[in-house]
Amino acid sequence: MQTALNTTTASVKADLAIDIQGLGKQYRTGFWLNTLVSSLTQCTLQVRKGETFGLLGPNGAGKTTLLKILLGIAQPTTGTAYLLGKPLGDQGIKSKIGYLPENPYFYDYLTGLEVLSFTGQLFNLSKTEIQTRSTELLARVGLSPEAGAKQLRKYSKGMLQRIGMAQALINDPELVFLDEPMSGLDPTGRFQMRELILSLKHQGKTVFFNSHILSDVEQICDRVGILAQGELVGLGSLDELLGVTQTYRVRFKLADPQPLADRMVTLEVSGDRQAPPDQLVWEGVLRGEPAGFATQLAQVGGVLLDLKLQRPSLEAVFLDLVRSKERPR
């Protein structure tokens, strides 16, 4: 029995890209360095291989501290962690990791292609591999060949973010850490970055990223963690955090308003509200099943305009968890 249990535990551990147990970090501050400040407290979480995990939290919550500990840039005060089955600091695992810092700094007088070449050489890639991957990555992050030939001092912040993403992927990593990957990007750039992260997921890669843009997290992540004052106050899938509901908010258009009361009963919609009369647009809470509603709506000559689950937004849950942590006890 014990052997079977050990085998199951080993199998679960092998499926983890990140395994964090009780990580904590304290800094000494003050003129005499005699004041201890905790930036991370007893953080425990696990990220499965192939999962896209989003870490949320206000400024100073400890997100970057956690990332730096996992990358070996900072040392934890307490706890342990494993990346791809290896303890923190294992040199053999470095070649399987990609990293984009929040504010990447590169040598201004290098071109985009030279940055990728330099990074590729750090991973002992051949010249052919570097050339092939650089060309492919420039296209994937939305930079033209002309941009790749420019010096970075001529790049905008958004272009620097894109080349930073490219260098994070030059070694074809299994595990990718992204610190605010949408920072400095316009709406088109954010869309391209989301698509790129989703493509990494489809390739089976594990992505762990911090972000302040909650809408992007909702669209990208399998699971989400929320940090507040160094503590993990929320963890789970969107359904687990926001709740599973079968209540839908519906918006639809009718061919004519008569007889409205009968149609509302037939369509199983309550709390209806009419927009300007000439539009014949109605909103309400759907009591029945979406498929049945769509069929019934078509039968009475209506057109479905919008249908979505009615549940708290990630922003509302985020603010509630953060405020409850900050509230005096």
XYZ file of C-alpha atoms in Angstrom:
329
model
C 0.000 0.000 0.000
C 2.815 2.374 0.947
C 4.666 1.575 -2.288
C 1.573 2.431 -4.344
C 1.184 5.717 -2.442
C 4.826 6.628 -3.031
C 4.460 5.827 -6.742
C 1.374 8.069 -6.990
C 3.143 10.904 -5.154
C 6.184 10.602 -7.426
C 3.897 10.689 -10.484
C 2.199 13.876 -9.237
C 5.561 15.515 -8.539
C 6.840 14.574 -12.015
C 3.853 16.390 -13.531
C 4.790 19.663 -11.812
C 6.754 22.401 -13.532
C 6.862 24.506 -10.342
C 6.526 23.172 -6.800
C 6.699 25.840 -4.079
C 6.474 24.914 -0.404
C 6.393 27.595 2.296
C 8.622 30.161 0.581
C 9.325 33.275 2.595
C 11.619 36.261 2.163
C 12.706 38.872 4.702
C 14.847 41.954 4.130
C 16.763 44.038 6.633
C 16.095 47.762 6.404
C 16.910 50.902 8.349
C 20.186 52.726 8.944
C 21.541 49.934 11.160
C 19.784 47.180 9.168
C 18.064 46.150 12.374
C 14.477 46.082 11.042
C 13.138 42.955 9.375
C 10.519 43.376 6.641
C 8.701 40.398 5.120
C 8.035 40.658 1.389
C 6.862 37.048 1.051
C 5.260 34.846 3.716
C 4.713 31.076 3.607
C 3.921 30.939 -0.103
C 2.845 27.477 -1.246
C 1.612 26.707 -4.750
C 2.099 24.245 -7.569
C 1.988 24.772 -11.335
C 1.542 21.789 -13.606
C 3.523 21.246 -16.791
C 1.791 22.824 -19.778
C -0.219 25.176 -17.572
C -0.478 28.949 -17.968
C -0.450 30.500 -14.505
C -1.095 34.173 -13.756
C 0.118 35.868 -10.581
C -1.801 38.995 -9.576
C -1.277 41.516 -6.829
C -0.940 45.247 -6.119
C 2.440 46.971 -6.193
C 4.628 45.730 -3.358
C 2.653 42.512 -2.894
C 5.720 40.319 -3.461
C 5.149 39.163 -7.060
C 8.580 40.156 -8.364
C 10.234 38.844 -5.184
C 8.698 35.419 -5.794
C 9.804 35.494 -9.415
C 13.370 36.449 -8.468
C 13.550 33.623 -5.937
C 12.386 31.082 -8.511
C 14.957 32.364 -10.987
C 17.787 32.264 -8.435
C 18.269 36.049 -8.443
C 17.266 36.246 -4.751
C 17.568 33.642 -2.016
C 14.573 32.636 0.122
C 14.659 33.044 3.888
C 12.424 30.013 4.441
C 10.882 27.227 2.391
C 11.847 25.237 -0.671
C 10.952 25.154 -4.362
C 11.553 22.943 -7.365
C 11.575 23.818 -11.064
C 10.993 20.955 -13.504
C 11.763 18.527 -10.685
C 15.077 20.128 -9.711
C 15.793 22.251 -6.615
C 16.349 25.991 -6.975
C 19.850 26.825 -8.158
C 20.317 23.660 -10.208
C 22.518 24.735 -13.113
C 21.266 22.039 -15.450
C 17.781 23.516 -15.462
C 18.837 27.024 -16.564
C 18.900 26.098 -20.251
C 15.234 25.074 -20.065
C 14.022 28.417 -18.722
C 13.131 31.666 -20.494
C 12.722 34.997 -18.696
C 11.365 38.421 -19.598
C 11.879 41.006 -16.810
C 9.399 43.827 -16.282
C 11.833 46.509 -17.476
C 14.335 44.709 -19.694
C 17.635 46.481 -20.254
C 19.757 45.759 -23.291
C 22.864 47.336 -24.742
C 21.566 50.344 -26.662
C 23.980 50.043 -29.565
C 23.201 46.423 -30.355
C 20.589 45.686 -32.995
C 17.617 43.451 -32.282
C 19.244 40.587 -34.190
C 22.505 41.069 -32.318
C 20.673 40.816 -28.983
C 19.106 37.536 -30.073
C 22.461 36.278 -31.318
C 24.164 37.221 -28.045
C 21.442 35.482 -26.006
C 21.585 32.407 -28.233
C 25.332 32.130 -27.715
C 24.789 32.139 -23.946
C 22.752 28.963 -24.476
C 25.473 27.456 -26.734
C 23.236 27.470 -29.801
C 24.885 27.056 -33.184
C 25.001 29.949 -35.668
C 22.465 28.171 -37.851
C 20.067 27.660 -34.933
C 20.437 31.295 -33.872
C 19.785 32.597 -37.362
C 16.748 30.371 -37.912
C 15.196 31.058 -34.520
C 15.909 34.798 -34.650
C 14.121 35.202 -37.976
C 11.158 33.176 -36.736
C 10.938 34.965 -33.372
C 11.053 38.450 -34.863
C 7.995 37.567 -36.916
C 6.231 35.955 -33.941
C 6.607 39.035 -31.737
C 5.568 41.413 -34.513
C 8.916 42.953 -35.461
C 9.908 43.399 -39.096
C 13.326 42.407 -40.494
C 14.053 46.142 -40.766
C 13.352 46.556 -37.047
C 15.656 43.646 -36.302
C 18.473 45.508 -38.047
C 17.966 48.695 -35.988
C 19.907 49.585 -32.862
C 17.874 49.274 -29.682
C 18.387 52.945 -28.832
C 15.958 53.627 -31.677
C 13.317 51.249 -30.290
C 10.123 52.389 -28.571
C 9.178 50.866 -25.200
C 6.775 48.515 -26.926
C 9.451 47.359 -29.373
C 11.850 46.730 -26.479
C 9.173 44.608 -24.838
C 8.805 42.597 -28.038
C 12.532 41.979 -28.469
C 12.633 41.055 -24.780
C 9.988 38.418 -25.413
C 11.964 37.120 -28.385
C 15.171 36.724 -26.341
C 13.195 34.899 -23.643
C 12.218 32.278 -26.245
C 15.484 31.976 -28.184
C 16.451 28.752 -26.365
C 13.028 27.135 -26.949
C 12.425 26.863 -23.163
C 10.119 24.435 -21.402
C 9.291 26.943 -18.668
C 8.781 30.657 -19.370
C 8.687 33.405 -16.722
C 7.187 36.725 -17.815
C 7.135 39.789 -15.561
C 4.450 42.205 -16.843
C 4.697 41.036 -20.485
C 2.008 43.501 -21.663
C 3.833 46.541 -20.258
C 4.269 49.341 -22.802
C 2.260 47.639 -25.547
C -0.574 49.247 -27.489
C -3.853 47.292 -27.983
C -2.506 45.597 -31.119
C 0.683 44.642 -29.325
C -1.268 43.292 -26.355
C -3.368 41.157 -28.690
C -0.239 39.788 -30.383
C 1.361 39.066 -27.010
C -1.744 37.226 -25.838
C -1.739 35.162 -29.013
C 1.954 34.394 -28.540
C 1.414 33.236 -24.957
C -1.515 31.085 -26.079
C 0.685 29.577 -28.808
C 3.238 28.644 -26.125
C 0.452 26.894 -24.237
C -0.555 24.984 -27.372
C 3.075 23.861 -27.709
C 2.872 22.337 -24.236
C 5.123 24.910 -22.566
C 4.553 26.145 -19.026
C 4.047 29.900 -18.651
C 4.212 31.733 -15.313
C 3.590 35.464 -15.500
C 2.794 38.546 -13.437
C 0.366 41.117 -14.755
C -1.742 44.092 -13.702
C -4.039 43.711 -16.721
C -6.809 41.503 -15.373
C -8.666 41.143 -18.682
C -5.592 39.549 -20.251
C -5.243 37.157 -17.336
C -8.891 36.083 -17.730
C -8.350 35.295 -21.405
C -5.018 33.505 -21.063
C -4.664 31.708 -17.747
C -5.691 28.238 -16.662
C -5.276 29.222 -13.021
C -4.639 32.420 -11.074
C -2.911 33.278 -7.801
C -3.516 36.538 -5.914
C -0.815 37.959 -3.632
C -1.464 40.648 -1.019
C 1.135 41.872 1.467
C 3.341 38.886 0.713
C 0.642 36.271 1.295
C -1.230 34.140 -1.217
C -4.861 35.101 -0.533
C -6.470 33.481 -3.576
C -5.598 30.496 -5.758
C -7.519 28.500 -8.334
C -9.133 28.436 -11.744
C -11.477 31.243 -12.774
C -14.467 29.022 -12.002
C -13.077 28.345 -8.530
C -12.369 32.019 -7.850
C -15.423 33.553 -9.508
C -17.872 30.751 -8.861
C -19.738 28.492 -11.256
C -23.123 29.858 -12.252
C -25.826 28.960 -14.736
C -27.326 32.455 -14.729
C -26.929 34.371 -17.965
C -27.381 38.016 -18.871
C -28.974 38.296 -22.288
C -29.441 41.139 -24.764
C -31.610 40.677 -27.826
C -33.652 42.497 -30.464
C -37.266 41.866 -31.373
C -38.938 42.540 -34.725
C -41.788 44.399 -32.968
C -42.739 45.057 -29.317
C -46.159 43.369 -29.330
C -47.263 41.341 -27.477
C -44.229 41.885 -25.222
C -45.506 40.268 -22.007
C -46.260 36.958 -23.724
C -42.855 36.919 -25.377
C -41.001 37.546 -22.122
C -42.773 34.546 -20.557
C -42.069 32.398 -23.594
C -38.413 33.415 -23.667
C -37.987 32.933 -19.900
C -36.394 36.361 -19.419
C -36.901 38.449 -16.290
C -35.868 41.970 -15.333
C -36.213 43.090 -18.936
C -35.411 46.681 -19.875
C -36.087 48.363 -23.185
C -33.486 50.538 -24.904
C -34.690 53.518 -26.997
C -38.064 52.399 -28.470
C -36.956 52.637 -32.082
C -34.224 50.033 -31.482
C -36.483 47.344 -29.931
C -33.499 46.073 -27.912
C -34.155 44.254 -24.633
C -31.993 43.078 -21.756
C -32.699 40.657 -18.950
C -31.684 37.641 -16.893
C -32.233 34.325 -18.622
C -33.939 31.703 -16.463
C -33.803 28.861 -18.963
C -31.065 27.149 -20.954
C -29.158 29.228 -23.584
C -29.760 26.717 -26.384
C -33.503 26.630 -25.774
C -33.638 30.416 -25.493
C -31.871 30.872 -28.846
C -34.371 28.542 -30.522
C -37.381 30.270 -28.962
C -36.004 33.707 -29.805
C -35.676 32.754 -33.466
C -39.254 31.430 -33.467
C -40.647 34.816 -32.378
C -38.500 36.701 -34.892
C -35.817 37.902 -32.508
C -32.064 38.348 -32.918
C -29.557 37.475 -30.172
C -27.096 40.343 -29.578
C -25.209 39.234 -26.458
C -25.152 36.325 -24.018
C -22.759 35.986 -21.087
C -22.495 34.362 -17.695
C -23.567 36.613 -14.879
C -20.920 36.299 -12.176
C -18.435 38.568 -10.369
C -15.572 39.875 -12.488
C -11.992 38.925 -11.719
C -11.401 42.579 -10.852
C -14.158 42.508 -8.210
C -12.812 39.291 -6.644
C -9.256 40.650 -6.778
C -10.180 43.900 -5.025
C -12.236 42.085 -2.396
C -9.404 39.690 -1.513
C -6.766 42.433 -1.441
C -8.911 44.775 0.672
C -9.785 42.021 3.134
C -6.074 41.407 3.630
C -5.343 45.111 4.095
C -8.295 45.662 6.456
C -7.255 46.044 10.129
C -7.976 42.968 12.224
